[in-house]
Short mmCIF file of C-alpha atoms in Angstrom, two decimals:
data_model
loop_
_atom_site.label_atom_id
_atom_site.label_comp_id
_atom_site.label_asym_id
_atom_site.label_seq_id
_atom_site.Cartn_x
_atom_site.Cartn_y
_atom_site.Cartn_z
CA MET H 1 103.02 77.10 90.32
CA SER H 2 103.42 77.14 94.05
CA LEU H 3 106.67 77.84 95.79
CA LEU H 4 106.83 74.23 96.94
CA ASP H 5 106.67 73.14 93.30
CA TYR H 6 109.69 75.31 92.64
CA PHE H 7 111.69 73.40 95.21
CA LYS H 8 110.60 70.10 93.71
CA ILE H 9 111.89 71.18 90.31
CA THR H 10 115.21 72.45 91.58
CA LYS H 11 115.96 69.44 93.75
CA VAL H 12 116.26 67.20 90.68
CA SER H 13 119.08 69.26 89.27
CA SER H 14 120.87 69.45 92.60
CA ALA H 15 120.42 65.81 93.60
CA SER H 16 123.76 64.87 92.10
CA VAL H 17 125.55 67.03 94.65
CA ALA H 18 126.25 65.09 97.81
CA LYS H 19 126.30 68.02 100.19
CA GLU H 20 123.25 68.79 102.20
CA ARG H 21 121.83 72.25 101.77
CA LEU H 22 119.55 74.52 103.66
CA GLN H 23 117.88 77.38 101.85
CA ILE H 24 115.87 80.14 103.46
CA LEU H 25 113.82 82.70 101.63
CA VAL H 26 112.05 85.67 103.10
CA ALA H 27 109.88 87.82 100.87
CA HIS H 28 108.19 90.93 102.14
CA GLU H 29 105.58 92.59 99.93
CA ARG H 30 105.24 96.18 100.98
CA SER H 31 102.35 98.59 100.52
CA PHE H 32 104.36 101.73 101.11
CA LYS H 33 107.66 102.94 99.78
CA ASN H 34 110.44 104.19 102.01
CA GLN H 35 109.58 102.08 104.98
CA PRO H 36 112.59 101.16 107.06
CA SER H 37 113.56 97.58 106.34
CA TYR H 38 113.95 95.14 109.16
CA LEU H 39 115.10 92.27 106.94
CA PRO H 40 118.85 92.82 107.48
CA GLN H 41 118.38 92.61 111.25
CA LEU H 42 115.94 89.74 110.84
CA GLN H 43 118.56 87.93 108.78
CA LYS H 44 121.03 88.02 111.67
CA GLU H 45 118.51 86.60 114.08
CA LEU H 46 117.42 83.89 111.64
CA LEU H 47 121.02 82.76 111.26
CA GLN H 48 121.40 82.66 115.04
CA VAL H 49 118.37 80.36 115.23
CA ILE H 50 119.70 78.14 112.44
CA GLN H 51 123.03 77.82 114.20
CA LYS H 52 121.31 76.35 117.23
CA TYR H 53 120.44 73.34 115.09
CA VAL H 54 123.36 72.92 112.74
CA ASN H 55 127.09 73.43 112.98
CA VAL H 56 127.80 75.81 110.17
CA GLY H 57 130.47 78.46 109.74
CA GLN H 58 130.12 81.90 108.18
CA ASP H 59 132.03 80.76 105.09
CA SER H 60 129.31 78.22 104.29
CA ILE H 61 126.61 80.88 104.24
CA SER H 62 125.80 83.07 101.26
CA VAL H 63 123.23 85.83 101.44
CA ASN H 64 121.43 87.66 98.66
CA PHE H 65 119.25 90.66 99.47
CA GLU H 66 117.19 92.50 96.86
CA GLN H 67 114.92 95.44 97.34
CA ASP H 68 112.64 97.52 95.19
CA ASP H 69 109.65 99.76 95.86
CA HIS H 70 107.21 96.97 96.47
CA GLN H 71 109.15 93.95 97.58
CA GLU H 72 112.19 92.87 99.49
CA THR H 73 113.62 89.40 99.19
CA LEU H 74 116.23 87.84 101.39
CA GLU H 75 117.82 84.58 100.22
CA VAL H 76 120.16 82.63 102.48
CA ASN H 77 121.94 79.55 101.13
CA ILE H 78 123.82 77.28 103.49
CA VAL H 79 125.98 74.31 102.52
CA LEU H 80 125.92 71.96 105.48
CA PRO H 81 129.10 70.16 106.48
CA ASP H 82 129.01 66.35 106.57
CA ASN H 83 128.77 66.27 110.34
CA HIS H 84 126.46 69.18 110.88
CA THR H 85 123.84 67.88 113.26
CA LYS H 86 124.12 69.28 116.77
CA LYS H 87 123.52 67.02 119.70
CA SER H 88 120.89 68.39 122.02
CA MET N 1 115.20 80.38 87.04
CA SER N 2 116.38 81.53 90.42
CA LEU N 3 114.21 81.62 93.47
CA LEU N 4 114.31 85.41 93.41
CA ASP N 5 112.84 85.31 89.91
CA TYR N 6 110.00 83.23 91.29
CA PHE N 7 109.12 86.00 93.72
CA LYS N 8 109.26 88.59 90.96
CA ILE N 9 106.73 86.58 88.96
CA THR N 10 104.34 86.01 91.82
CA LYS N 11 104.35 89.58 93.05
CA VAL N 12 102.64 90.77 89.84
CA SER N 13 99.64 88.57 90.47
CA SER N 14 99.40 89.57 94.11
CA ALA N 15 100.00 93.30 93.63
CA SER N 16 96.29 94.00 93.42
CA VAL N 17 95.84 92.87 97.02
CA ALA N 18 96.43 95.76 99.40
CA LYS N 19 97.59 93.70 102.38
CA GLU N 20 101.24 93.37 103.05
CA ARG N 21 102.58 89.88 103.15
CA LEU N 22 105.59 88.14 104.53
CA GLN N 23 106.56 84.75 103.15
CA ILE N 24 109.23 82.51 104.55
CA LEU N 25 110.51 79.37 102.91
CA VAL N 26 112.93 76.89 104.36
CA ALA N 27 114.12 74.01 102.20
CA HIS N 28 116.40 71.32 103.54
CA GLU N 29 117.97 68.89 101.08
CA ARG N 30 118.94 65.79 102.94
CA SER N 31 121.53 63.17 102.07
CA PHE N 32 120.17 60.50 104.37
CA LYS N 33 116.70 59.17 104.96
CA ASN N 34 115.18 58.85 108.39
CA GLN N 35 117.05 61.71 109.96
CA PRO N 36 115.11 63.42 112.70
CA SER N 37 113.70 66.66 111.38
CA TYR N 38 114.33 69.88 113.22
CA LEU N 39 112.19 72.00 110.94
CA PRO N 40 109.03 71.90 113.09
CA GLN N 41 111.01 73.20 116.07
CA LEU N 42 112.86 75.64 113.84
CA GLN N 43 109.52 76.92 112.60
CA LYS N 44 108.46 77.89 116.13
CA GLU N 45 111.65 79.81 116.71
CA LEU N 46 111.45 81.56 113.35
CA LEU N 47 107.95 82.75 114.17
CA GLN N 48 109.15 84.04 117.53
CA VAL N 49 111.83 86.06 115.74
CA ILE N 50 109.30 87.40 113.21
CA GLN N 51 106.98 88.48 116.01
CA LYS N 52 109.70 90.67 117.45
CA TYR N 53 109.42 92.80 114.33
CA VAL N 54 105.75 92.70 113.40
CA ASN N 55 102.49 92.55 115.29
CA VAL N 56 100.85 89.46 113.90
CA GLY N 57 98.44 87.01 115.45
CA GLN N 58 98.34 83.24 115.02
CA ASP N 59 95.24 83.50 112.83
CA SER N 60 97.22 85.48 110.23
CA ILE N 61 99.84 82.76 109.88
CA SER N 62 99.50 79.70 107.66
CA VAL N 63 102.09 76.97 107.59
CA ASN N 64 102.70 74.23 105.03
CA PHE N 65 105.23 71.50 105.72
CA GLU N 66 106.15 68.81 103.20
CA GLN N 67 108.62 66.02 103.58
CA ASP N 68 109.95 63.23 101.43
CA ASP N 69 113.10 61.11 101.43
CA HIS N 70 115.37 63.80 100.10
CA GLN N 71 113.86 67.14 100.94
CA GLU N 72 111.81 68.95 103.51
CA THR N 73 110.14 72.25 102.80
CA LEU N 74 108.56 74.58 105.28
CA GLU N 75 106.43 77.43 103.94
CA VAL N 76 105.10 80.14 106.24
CA ASN N 77 102.72 82.75 104.87
CA ILE N 78 101.83 85.76 106.98
CA VAL N 79 99.27 88.42 106.13
CA LEU N 80 100.39 91.55 107.93
CA PRO N 81 97.79 93.79 109.55
CA ASP N 82 97.63 97.42 108.44
CA ASN N 83 99.38 98.64 111.55
CA HIS N 84 101.91 95.87 111.94
CA THR N 85 105.19 97.67 112.53
CA LYS N 86 106.48 97.44 116.07
CA LYS N 87 108.04 100.45 117.69
CA SER N 88 111.47 99.66 118.99
#
């Protein structure tokens, strides 16, 4: 199953919810233990980029970060407000 | 199954490969059809952010973008070179 298939499965169950959502996943497979992680800093910069495109407050953003010896995953879930599109 | 579980499953099958990998997924559930998509532009900016942290060339990056009426998904897969960490 590809990751895109995963999104296709989950969208069915969430289609009943009217709110638009934006979900960002970052997975880093690591060869070596004890490397310094740059994902927390990366997360901040990713959110800054996102906020160029959509009006979204900090309270609409939930972040989940998991780490073990071989992999780090960063999951950011954003519920978009009804009038979220920024005019350029 | 959560998206984090998906990564836990896939990392077993890819653990035999020595290369480090970075995978980024962006999924946008949309309420309305025919909205202009900002994901292609967002993709460029995300890659610029990533390249602040890791040395990675264009030939190591593969991008998959899918779009239908209700959802867009952007998948970026990066194979990191052995000496990819940038000194800050």
